[in-house]
Amino acid sequence: MIRLIGYFFGIGTTLALVVAAGVAIYLGQLTKELPDYEVLAKYEPPVTTRVHASDGALMGEFARERRLYLPIQAVPDRVKAAFLSAEDKNFYNHPGIDVTGLGRAVLTNFQNFGSGRRQVGASTITQQVAKNFLLSSDQTYERKIKEMVLAFRIEQAYSKDRILELYVNEIFFGLGAYGIAGAALTYFDKSVNELTVAEAAYLAALPKGPSNYHPFKYADRAIERRNWVIDQMVVNGYVSREEGDKAKASPLGVTPRRTGTYVFAGEYFTEEVRRELIARYGQDALYEGGLSVRTTLDPKLQAMARKAMQSGLEKYDRLRGYRGPVKNIDISGDWGTALGEVKALDDVPEWRLAVVLDSSKTGLEIGLQPKREISGALSKDREKSTVSKDDMSFAMRYVADGKRVKANSPSEVLKAGDVIYVEKNDGDGYALRQVPEVSGGLVAMDPHTGRVLAMVGGFSYAQSEFNRATQAMRQPGSAFKPFVYAAALDNGYTPASVIMDGPITIQSGNVSWSPKNYDGKAAGPSTLRAGIERSRNLMTVRLANDMGMKTVAEYAERFGVYDKLAPYLPMALGAGETTVMRMVSAYAVMANGGRQIKPSLIDRIQDRYGKTVFKHDERGCEGCVATEWANQPEPDLVDNSEQVLDPMTAYQITSMLEGVVQRGTATTLLSLNRPIAGKTGTTNDEKDAWFVGYTPNLVVGLYLGYDKPQGLGKGTTGGGLAAPVFKDFMTVALEGTPKVDFVLPAGMKLISIDRKTGMQAGEGAPGTIMEAFKPGTGPADSYWVIGMGEDGTNGYGEALSPQASKAISEGGGGLY
């Protein structure tokens, strides 16, 4: 018997050794194929790039995986407790594998063998890190063994806190959220340290199967799983029974965070920043790099700019009549469901879609589009209201077959089933609205730094993503003239120089060109100031011709209006194409005393570690790095920007542009009662209407026009259409700010000038104005008109008009 036992023992030992050798060989082969776990030390997960306004408000997030990386020290204990209770309560005690849990899993799988149920894995947090970072998700024993081996190695190489940090930042929570910080924002719109016990428990329940515990599709299942996690937290001693019961009694409370743009009306600005980030760093850095971007956007000014532009576009559009409904739907069944399928302009919250239920001679009965609940489902409530005839008065002239037709009753304009836009009126009803066909762009900028404070790229980003402030190439028309006059003032002319405002024909080969003033009239000899205040085309062409278009082109390029301007005289009247952003940047040079500025939408960019990788402000400041104060003076910021225009010239042209507001084509702005310089612009056939203006600390420019250029209507001008939009914006933008005057540079002289002749006159005498002159210059000693020939012609071989001759004989321009 003893020999038999020894025999069997020997055989068993041999078999055990063979099995052990086989296992060792198998494990050795597996370990050769294992990935390098040391990559975890350098692991940088894809992290969300976040874009903020100048006040810190979140504007937008860009990510392939919405994740914000948090160091484990920033994760609250109750959140850690929730994950440990849900996934691995022995995490801080086991060496990578929980033997007890593994035994239970093996027993459960053996009992369920052949039942078709999914096998239990019993993975520890360390194993999940190994699987998520280094292995596939294949449900095989081989992958499980690799996972265990890697778990042992990871535990030996990294601390428990580091492993837990990798886990909570990597896992997927559903709804596009990765990592605990991203999940807290996505599900509850909270930071991690604001999560309650119940909220932390629900998030800890999700990694097991996010789709199985969807907060709206499977709310009961989600609450059951959450409550199980809370019970485990109680059992493990992380929360008291009382706290646990209170947490279990609370609802899920999921309030999904809106994705996209968060600052109101900031969509065009955010998209422009996105394009700049891609151009600067590439798409991977934008969508995975975790950049923190602080932009220049002022949310308050942005809301003001958006309202002013939309109001201006709507006002113009309503005067052209009503073009009809958005579409027509079948309302024989549930009109709310049918209306809910129509996409509204979600960035125009003042408006709502509605369907006409009945129309009569007194107005409309409408059904309002049902709102969507948090879950995304359409509300079952059906809200009705009315639109009175008075609240749709503009639609009594509607467009039919390309012609405007007058209607006597609302029933002639709209019928049942028509989908329309409406806006709440001051009473119980709604007013009819329509999306304007005309559009435009606006930019507001700090002239001292180039920081873009507000940008409007059109009526609605939801309607059109094309940014008319930066992408639309338009002719600025007369808004370009200040650069012609600035070039002249920088090259020997003065505001009192007199130029002939009379007919002129330019001959080039077999082609002749005879420009005209907007009103078709000529005023005779006039000062430069009068020419720009009244926006005289003939004077501008003569001035450009007198000093040479090469000089004009050089200054236009120096100001940044164009990269390359063809040196042809029509370009002096703004015939070249440019953008609102460029025009505003160029006017900023005149506003800041002649210094070149770089327009910027971004103040600062930081990488995922907080290191600044870009800063717009390039001013130097050596004294700013002093370690202590030793009675030294305050440090000065050194502005090293290029001086592209004489500061005295900048003041002269600014003073002349103030005259545009005080006496010229933009007198509608006088009621602002502020020092404002600016210039209107109207292009050929009234296709675009411009206004660009500035105070000492704010430059604003805009245009209105159709995307496919067409006439805005006879008599439409920049002063009548664009300047009122500027006025609406500045009225609120300047409210509460101190009144600041433009500063006369040291060394300049103020001399009383006769408005007609440009010659010196007695101070305070009728028809005079105080004009600023540079040192060594002053009014002319004798009357001289640029562009007038000695033979009594206009200087180009053409006879003077009787009006011009009379003006010269009287010794003045005859303009006033």
PDB file of N, CA, C and O in Angstrom, residues 476-535:
ATOM      1  N   PRO A 476     -15.947  98.725 -49.649  1.00  0.00           N
ATOM      2  CA  PRO A 476     -16.279  99.652 -48.569  1.00  0.00           C
ATOM      3  C   PRO A 476     -16.848 100.979 -49.039  1.00  0.00           C
ATOM      4  O   PRO A 476     -17.356 101.760 -48.229  1.00  0.00           O
ATOM      5  N   GLY A 477     -16.754 101.265 -50.325  1.00  0.00           N
ATOM      6  CA  GLY A 477     -17.271 102.540 -50.819  1.00  0.00           C
ATOM      7  C   GLY A 477     -16.593 103.718 -50.143  1.00  0.00           C
ATOM      8  O   GLY A 477     -15.382 103.719 -49.899  1.00  0.00           O
ATOM      9  N   SER A 478     -17.391 104.737 -49.812  1.00  0.00           N
ATOM     10  CA  SER A 478     -16.837 105.971 -49.252  1.00  0.00           C
ATOM     11  C   SER A 478     -16.203 105.771 -47.880  1.00  0.00           C
ATOM     12  O   SER A 478     -15.492 106.654 -47.392  1.00  0.00           O
ATOM     13  N   ALA A 479     -16.454 104.641 -47.229  1.00  0.00           N
ATOM     14  CA  ALA A 479     -15.807 104.382 -45.943  1.00  0.00           C
ATOM     15  C   ALA A 479     -14.296 104.243 -46.104  1.00  0.00           C
ATOM     16  O   ALA A 479     -13.549 104.297 -45.120  1.00  0.00           O
ATOM     17  N   PHE A 480     -13.819 104.094 -47.365  1.00  0.00           N
ATOM     18  CA  PHE A 480     -12.387 104.010 -47.625  1.00  0.00           C
ATOM     19  C   PHE A 480     -11.742 105.388 -47.710  1.00  0.00           C
ATOM     20  O   PHE A 480     -10.520 105.530 -47.552  1.00  0.00           O
ATOM     21  N   LYS A 481     -12.524 106.420 -47.940  1.00  0.00           N
ATOM     22  CA  LYS A 481     -11.971 107.755 -48.211  1.00  0.00           C
ATOM     23  C   LYS A 481     -11.045 108.289 -47.113  1.00  0.00           C
ATOM     24  O   LYS A 481     -10.069 108.981 -47.424  1.00  0.00           O
ATOM     25  N   PRO A 482     -11.296 108.013 -45.808  1.00  0.00           N
ATOM     26  CA  PRO A 482     -10.376 108.553 -44.801  1.00  0.00           C
ATOM     27  C   PRO A 482      -8.915 108.165 -45.028  1.00  0.00           C
ATOM     28  O   PRO A 482      -8.017 108.926 -44.654  1.00  0.00           O
ATOM     29  N   PHE A 483      -8.663 107.012 -45.666  1.00  0.00           N
ATOM     30  CA  PHE A 483      -7.285 106.606 -45.890  1.00  0.00           C
ATOM     31  C   PHE A 483      -6.658 107.415 -47.015  1.00  0.00           C
ATOM     32  O   PHE A 483      -5.449 107.666 -47.021  1.00  0.00           O
ATOM     33  N   VAL A 484      -7.476 107.847 -47.979  1.00  0.00           N
ATOM     34  CA  VAL A 484      -6.984 108.744 -49.024  1.00  0.00           C
ATOM     35  C   VAL A 484      -6.617 110.088 -48.408  1.00  0.00           C
ATOM     36  O   VAL A 484      -5.541 110.644 -48.667  1.00  0.00           O
ATOM     37  N   TYR A 485      -7.504 110.608 -47.564  1.00  0.00           N
ATOM     38  CA  TYR A 485      -7.263 111.907 -46.940  1.00  0.00           C
ATOM     39  C   TYR A 485      -6.117 111.828 -45.929  1.00  0.00           C
ATOM     40  O   TYR A 485      -5.340 112.780 -45.793  1.00  0.00           O
ATOM     41  N   ALA A 486      -5.999 110.706 -45.213  1.00  0.00           N
ATOM     42  CA  ALA A 486      -4.886 110.552 -44.264  1.00  0.00           C
ATOM     43  C   ALA A 486      -3.559 110.549 -45.009  1.00  0.00           C
ATOM     44  O   ALA A 486      -2.568 111.148 -44.554  1.00  0.00           O
ATOM     45  N   ALA A 487      -3.509 109.888 -46.159  1.00  0.00           N
ATOM     46  CA  ALA A 487      -2.287 109.888 -46.968  1.00  0.00           C
ATOM     47  C   ALA A 487      -1.945 111.304 -47.402  1.00  0.00           C
ATOM     48  O   ALA A 487      -0.769 111.713 -47.397  1.00  0.00           O
ATOM     49  N   ALA A 488      -2.963 112.080 -47.767  1.00  0.00           N
ATOM     50  CA  ALA A 488      -2.717 113.468 -48.185  1.00  0.00           C
ATOM     51  C   ALA A 488      -2.193 114.300 -47.020  1.00  0.00           C
ATOM     52  O   ALA A 488      -1.214 115.059 -47.167  1.00  0.00           O
ATOM     53  N   LEU A 489      -2.819 114.178 -45.853  1.00  0.00           N
ATOM     54  CA  LEU A 489      -2.395 114.955 -44.681  1.00  0.00           C
ATOM     55  C   LEU A 489      -0.985 114.584 -44.250  1.00  0.00           C
ATOM     56  O   LEU A 489      -0.272 115.409 -43.665  1.00  0.00           O
ATOM     57  N   ASP A 490      -0.594 113.346 -44.513  1.00  0.00           N
ATOM     58  CA  ASP A 490       0.750 112.886 -44.155  1.00  0.00           C
ATOM     59  C   ASP A 490       1.793 113.317 -45.189  1.00  0.00           C
ATOM     60  O   ASP A 490       2.985 113.097 -44.990  1.00  0.00           O
ATOM     61  N   ASN A 491       1.308 113.911 -46.288  1.00  0.00           N
ATOM     62  CA  ASN A 491       2.219 114.265 -47.379  1.00  0.00           C
ATOM     63  C   ASN A 491       2.054 115.711 -47.832  1.00  0.00           C
ATOM     64  O   ASN A 491       2.065 116.016 -49.028  1.00  0.00           O
ATOM     65  N   GLY A 492       1.891 116.618 -46.864  1.00  0.00           N
ATOM     66  CA  GLY A 492       1.958 118.034 -47.171  1.00  0.00           C
ATOM     67  C   GLY A 492       0.646 118.767 -47.264  1.00  0.00           C
ATOM     68  O   GLY A 492       0.633 120.004 -47.263  1.00  0.00           O
ATOM     69  N   TYR A 493      -0.468 118.068 -47.375  1.00  0.00           N
ATOM     70  CA  TYR A 493      -1.760 118.751 -47.429  1.00  0.00           C
ATOM     71  C   TYR A 493      -2.220 119.058 -46.002  1.00  0.00           C
ATOM     72  O   TYR A 493      -1.731 118.476 -45.025  1.00  0.00           O
ATOM     73  N   THR A 494      -3.164 119.970 -45.877  1.00  0.00           N
ATOM     74  CA  THR A 494      -3.747 120.290 -44.570  1.00  0.00           C
ATOM     75  C   THR A 494      -5.263 120.182 -44.679  1.00  0.00           C
ATOM     76  O   THR A 494      -5.820 120.149 -45.787  1.00  0.00           O
ATOM     77  N   PRO A 495      -5.970 120.142 -43.548  1.00  0.00           N
ATOM     78  CA  PRO A 495      -7.434 120.091 -43.612  1.00  0.00           C
ATOM     79  C   PRO A 495      -8.030 121.305 -44.321  1.00  0.00           C
ATOM     80  O   PRO A 495      -9.173 121.253 -44.774  1.00  0.00           O
ATOM     81  N   ALA A 496      -7.240 122.407 -44.404  1.00  0.00           N
ATOM     82  CA  ALA A 496      -7.737 123.628 -45.044  1.00  0.00           C
ATOM     83  C   ALA A 496      -7.343 123.729 -46.508  1.00  0.00           C
ATOM     84  O   ALA A 496      -7.681 124.717 -47.177  1.00  0.00           O
ATOM     85  N   SER A 497      -6.627 122.722 -47.029  1.00  0.00           N
ATOM     86  CA  SER A 497      -6.294 122.737 -48.461  1.00  0.00           C
ATOM     87  C   SER A 497      -7.586 122.698 -49.266  1.00  0.00           C
ATOM     88  O   SER A 497      -8.550 122.019 -48.899  1.00  0.00           O
ATOM     89  N   VAL A 498      -7.597 123.453 -50.378  1.00  0.00           N
ATOM     90  CA  VAL A 498      -8.821 123.579 -51.177  1.00  0.00           C
ATOM     91  C   VAL A 498      -8.669 122.788 -52.472  1.00  0.00           C
ATOM     92  O   VAL A 498      -7.658 122.881 -53.168  1.00  0.00           O
ATOM     93  N   ILE A 499      -9.697 122.006 -52.793  1.00  0.00           N
ATOM     94  CA  ILE A 499      -9.708 121.175 -53.995  1.00  0.00           C
ATOM     95  C   ILE A 499     -10.974 121.472 -54.779  1.00  0.00           C
ATOM     96  O   ILE A 499     -12.035 121.725 -54.199  1.00  0.00           O
ATOM     97  N   MET A 500     -10.879 121.406 -56.087  1.00  0.00           N
ATOM     98  CA  MET A 500     -12.030 121.646 -56.942  1.00  0.00           C
ATOM     99  C   MET A 500     -13.006 120.464 -56.872  1.00  0.00           C
ATOM    100  O   MET A 500     -12.626 119.309 -57.091  1.00  0.00           O
ATOM    101  N   ASP A 501     -14.223 120.767 -56.519  1.00  0.00           N
ATOM    102  CA  ASP A 501     -15.294 119.778 -56.579  1.00  0.00           C
ATOM    103  C   ASP A 501     -16.101 120.073 -57.841  1.00  0.00           C
ATOM    104  O   ASP A 501     -17.101 120.788 -57.807  1.00  0.00           O
ATOM    105  N   GLY A 502     -15.602 119.568 -58.965  1.00  0.00           N
ATOM    106  CA  GLY A 502     -16.246 119.814 -60.244  1.00  0.00           C
ATOM    107  C   GLY A 502     -16.090 118.614 -61.150  1.00  0.00           C
ATOM    108  O   GLY A 502     -15.367 117.657 -60.834  1.00  0.00           O
ATOM    109  N   PRO A 503     -16.749 118.606 -62.286  1.00  0.00           N
ATOM    110  CA  PRO A 503     -16.717 117.458 -63.201  1.00  0.00           C
ATOM    111  C   PRO A 503     -15.293 117.102 -63.599  1.00  0.00           C
ATOM    112  O   PRO A 503     -14.428 117.975 -63.748  1.00  0.00           O
ATOM    113  N   ILE A 504     -15.057 115.806 -63.760  1.00  0.00           N
ATOM    114  CA  ILE A 504     -13.735 115.332 -64.161  1.00  0.00           C
ATOM    115  C   ILE A 504     -13.901 114.057 -64.976  1.00  0.00           C
ATOM    116  O   ILE A 504     -14.778 113.238 -64.694  1.00  0.00           O
ATOM    117  N   THR A 505     -13.086 113.948 -66.024  1.00  0.00           N
ATOM    118  CA  THR A 505     -13.099 112.738 -66.848  1.00  0.00           C
ATOM    119  C   THR A 505     -11.681 112.200 -66.917  1.00  0.00           C
ATOM    120  O   THR A 505     -10.743 112.930 -67.253  1.00  0.00           O
ATOM    121  N   ILE A 506     -11.530 110.953 -66.582  1.00  0.00           N
ATOM    122  CA  ILE A 506     -10.220 110.297 -66.605  1.00  0.00           C
ATOM    123  C   ILE A 506     -10.152 109.421 -67.842  1.00  0.00           C
ATOM    124  O   ILE A 506     -11.012 108.556 -68.056  1.00  0.00           O
ATOM    125  N   GLN A 507      -9.126 109.663 -68.659  1.00  0.00           N
ATOM    126  CA  GLN A 507      -8.969 108.915 -69.893  1.00  0.00           C
ATOM    127  C   GLN A 507      -7.833 107.907 -69.730  1.00  0.00           C
ATOM    128  O   GLN A 507      -6.731 108.241 -69.294  1.00  0.00           O
ATOM    129  N   SER A 508      -8.112 106.647 -70.041  1.00  0.00           N
ATOM    130  CA  SER A 508      -7.087 105.613 -69.992  1.00  0.00           C
ATOM    131  C   SER A 508      -7.205 104.788 -71.267  1.00  0.00           C
ATOM    132  O   SER A 508      -8.081 103.919 -71.382  1.00  0.00           O
ATOM    133  N   GLY A 509      -6.310 105.091 -72.230  1.00  0.00           N
ATOM    134  CA  GLY A 509      -6.419 104.427 -73.526  1.00  0.00           C
ATOM    135  C   GLY A 509      -7.707 104.857 -74.218  1.00  0.00           C
ATOM    136  O   GLY A 509      -7.976 106.042 -74.397  1.00  0.00           O
ATOM    137  N   ASN A 510      -8.502 103.865 -74.589  1.00  0.00           N
ATOM    138  CA  ASN A 510      -9.772 104.153 -75.253  1.00  0.00           C
ATOM    139  C   ASN A 510     -10.935 104.211 -74.271  1.00  0.00           C
ATOM    140  O   ASN A 510     -12.093 104.361 -74.694  1.00  0.00           O
ATOM    141  N   VAL A 511     -10.613 104.070 -72.986  1.00  0.00           N
ATOM    142  CA  VAL A 511     -11.667 104.031 -71.966  1.00  0.00           C
ATOM    143  C   VAL A 511     -11.641 105.324 -71.177  1.00  0.00           C
ATOM    144  O   VAL A 511     -10.578 105.798 -70.750  1.00  0.00           O
ATOM    145  N   SER A 512     -12.810 105.916 -70.994  1.00  0.00           N
ATOM    146  CA  SER A 512     -12.908 107.129 -70.180  1.00  0.00           C
ATOM    147  C   SER A 512     -13.815 106.851 -68.984  1.00  0.00           C
ATOM    148  O   SER A 512     -14.739 106.033 -69.060  1.00  0.00           O
ATOM    149  N   TRP A 513     -13.519 107.557 -67.909  1.00  0.00           N
ATOM    150  CA  TRP A 513     -14.297 107.374 -66.675  1.00  0.00           C
ATOM    151  C   TRP A 513     -14.649 108.747 -66.121  1.00  0.00           C
ATOM    152  O   TRP A 513     -13.779 109.584 -65.901  1.00  0.00           O
ATOM    153  N   SER A 514     -15.933 108.969 -65.879  1.00  0.00           N
ATOM    154  CA  SER A 514     -16.400 110.252 -65.356  1.00  0.00           C
ATOM    155  C   SER A 514     -17.166 110.013 -64.057  1.00  0.00           C
ATOM    156  O   SER A 514     -18.385 109.787 -64.086  1.00  0.00           O
ATOM    157  N   PRO A 515     -16.476 110.027 -62.927  1.00  0.00           N
ATOM    158  CA  PRO A 515     -17.172 109.799 -61.659  1.00  0.00           C
ATOM    159  C   PRO A 515     -18.120 110.945 -61.335  1.00  0.00           C
ATOM    160  O   PRO A 515     -18.001 112.044 -61.891  1.00  0.00           O
ATOM    161  N   LYS A 516     -19.040 110.687 -60.448  1.00  0.00           N
ATOM    162  CA  LYS A 516     -20.008 111.704 -60.037  1.00  0.00           C
ATOM    163  C   LYS A 516     -20.175 111.647 -58.528  1.00  0.00           C
ATOM    164  O   LYS A 516     -19.931 110.621 -57.892  1.00  0.00           O
ATOM    165  N   ASN A 517     -20.586 112.765 -57.968  1.00  0.00           N
ATOM    166  CA  ASN A 517     -20.956 112.771 -56.554  1.00  0.00           C
ATOM    167  C   ASN A 517     -22.281 112.045 -56.382  1.00  0.00           C
ATOM    168  O   ASN A 517     -23.060 111.886 -57.329  1.00  0.00           O
ATOM    169  N   TYR A 518     -22.562 111.604 -55.148  1.00  0.00           N
ATOM    170  CA  TYR A 518     -23.777 110.823 -54.902  1.00  0.00           C
ATOM    171  C   TYR A 518     -25.034 111.595 -55.297  1.00  0.00           C
ATOM    172  O   TYR A 518     -25.971 111.038 -55.864  1.00  0.00           O
ATOM    173  N   ASP A 519     -25.024 112.917 -55.035  1.00  0.00           N
ATOM    174  CA  ASP A 519     -26.213 113.713 -55.359  1.00  0.00           C
ATOM    175  C   ASP A 519     -26.197 114.234 -56.793  1.00  0.00           C
ATOM    176  O   ASP A 519     -27.117 114.936 -57.217  1.00  0.00           O
ATOM    177  N   GLY A 520     -25.136 113.898 -57.531  1.00  0.00           N
ATOM    178  CA  GLY A 520     -25.050 114.322 -58.924  1.00  0.00           C
ATOM    179  C   GLY A 520     -24.647 115.762 -59.107  1.00  0.00           C
ATOM    180  O   GLY A 520     -24.604 116.259 -60.242  1.00  0.00           O
ATOM    181  N   LYS A 521     -24.339 116.487 -58.035  1.00  0.00           N
ATOM    182  CA  LYS A 521     -24.016 117.909 -58.128  1.00  0.00           C
ATOM    183  C   LYS A 521     -22.547 118.148 -57.827  1.00  0.00           C
ATOM    184  O   LYS A 521     -21.861 117.284 -57.265  1.00  0.00           O
ATOM    185  N   ALA A 522     -22.056 119.327 -58.196  1.00  0.00           N
ATOM    186  CA  ALA A 522     -20.690 119.735 -57.891  1.00  0.00           C
ATOM    187  C   ALA A 522     -20.748 121.023 -57.093  1.00  0.00           C
ATOM    188  O   ALA A 522     -21.557 121.909 -57.365  1.00  0.00           O
ATOM    189  N   ALA A 523     -19.883 121.155 -56.076  1.00  0.00           N
ATOM    190  CA  ALA A 523     -19.941 122.295 -55.162  1.00  0.00           C
ATOM    191  C   ALA A 523     -18.861 123.327 -55.413  1.00  0.00           C
ATOM    192  O   ALA A 523     -18.786 124.329 -54.711  1.00  0.00           O
ATOM    193  N   GLY A 524     -17.980 123.092 -56.378  1.00  0.00           N
ATOM    194  CA  GLY A 524     -16.914 124.048 -56.618  1.00  0.00           C
ATOM    195  C   GLY A 524     -15.767 123.852 -55.637  1.00  0.00           C
ATOM    196  O   GLY A 524     -15.666 122.836 -54.957  1.00  0.00           O
ATOM    197  N   PRO A 525     -14.878 124.831 -55.530  1.00  0.00           N
ATOM    198  CA  PRO A 525     -13.727 124.697 -54.626  1.00  0.00           C
ATOM    199  C   PRO A 525     -14.178 124.479 -53.179  1.00  0.00           C
ATOM    200  O   PRO A 525     -15.030 125.206 -52.673  1.00  0.00           O
ATOM    201  N   SER A 526     -13.586 123.473 -52.516  1.00  0.00           N
ATOM    202  CA  SER A 526     -13.951 123.143 -51.131  1.00  0.00           C
ATOM    203  C   SER A 526     -12.721 122.647 -50.395  1.00  0.00           C
ATOM    204  O   SER A 526     -11.792 122.091 -50.991  1.00  0.00           O
ATOM    205  N   THR A 527     -12.728 122.826 -49.099  1.00  0.00           N
ATOM    206  CA  THR A 527     -11.604 122.350 -48.281  1.00  0.00           C
ATOM    207  C   THR A 527     -11.644 120.835 -48.153  1.00  0.00           C
ATOM    208  O   THR A 527     -12.687 120.200 -48.363  1.00  0.00           O
ATOM    209  N   LEU A 528     -10.502 120.263 -47.768  1.00  0.00           N
ATOM    210  CA  LEU A 528     -10.458 118.817 -47.534  1.00  0.00           C
ATOM    211  C   LEU A 528     -11.489 118.409 -46.495  1.00  0.00           C
ATOM    212  O   LEU A 528     -12.145 117.365 -46.626  1.00  0.00           O
ATOM    213  N   ARG A 529     -11.609 119.215 -45.450  1.00  0.00           N
ATOM    214  CA  ARG A 529     -12.593 118.902 -44.404  1.00  0.00           C
ATOM    215  C   ARG A 529     -13.996 118.810 -45.000  1.00  0.00           C
ATOM    216  O   ARG A 529     -14.737 117.867 -44.726  1.00  0.00           O
ATOM    217  N   ALA A 530     -14.356 119.793 -45.797  1.00  0.00           N
ATOM    218  CA  ALA A 530     -15.688 119.789 -46.404  1.00  0.00           C
ATOM    219  C   ALA A 530     -15.865 118.583 -47.311  1.00  0.00           C
ATOM    220  O   ALA A 530     -16.947 117.981 -47.365  1.00  0.00           O
ATOM    221  N   GLY A 531     -14.790 118.198 -48.011  1.00  0.00           N
ATOM    222  CA  GLY A 531     -14.875 117.074 -48.931  1.00  0.00           C
ATOM    223  C   GLY A 531     -15.196 115.771 -48.236  1.00  0.00           C
ATOM    224  O   GLY A 531     -16.003 114.975 -48.723  1.00  0.00           O
ATOM    225  N   ILE A 532     -14.555 115.539 -47.076  1.00  0.00           N
ATOM    226  CA  ILE A 532     -14.803 114.271 -46.394  1.00  0.00           C
ATOM    227  C   ILE A 532     -16.103 114.323 -45.586  1.00  0.00           C
ATOM    228  O   ILE A 532     -16.803 113.317 -45.438  1.00  0.00           O
ATOM    229  N   GLU A 533     -16.445 115.505 -45.066  1.00  0.00           N
ATOM    230  CA  GLU A 533     -17.693 115.616 -44.318  1.00  0.00           C
ATOM    231  C   GLU A 533     -18.890 115.356 -45.212  1.00  0.00           C
ATOM    232  O   GLU A 533     -19.864 114.720 -44.797  1.00  0.00           O
ATOM    233  N   ARG A 534     -18.820 115.849 -46.459  1.00  0.00           N
ATOM    234  CA  ARG A 534     -19.922 115.674 -47.403  1.00  0.00           C
ATOM    235  C   ARG A 534     -19.697 114.503 -48.350  1.00  0.00           C
ATOM    236  O   ARG A 534     -20.513 114.251 -49.224  1.00  0.00           O
ATOM    237  N   SER A 535     -18.594 113.771 -48.139  1.00  0.00           N
ATOM    238  CA  SER A 535     -18.278 112.567 -48.922  1.00  0.00           C
ATOM    239  C   SER A 535     -18.314 112.845 -50.424  1.00  0.00           C
ATOM    240  O   SER A 535     -18.997 112.161 -51.192  1.00  0.00           O
TER     241      SER A 535
END
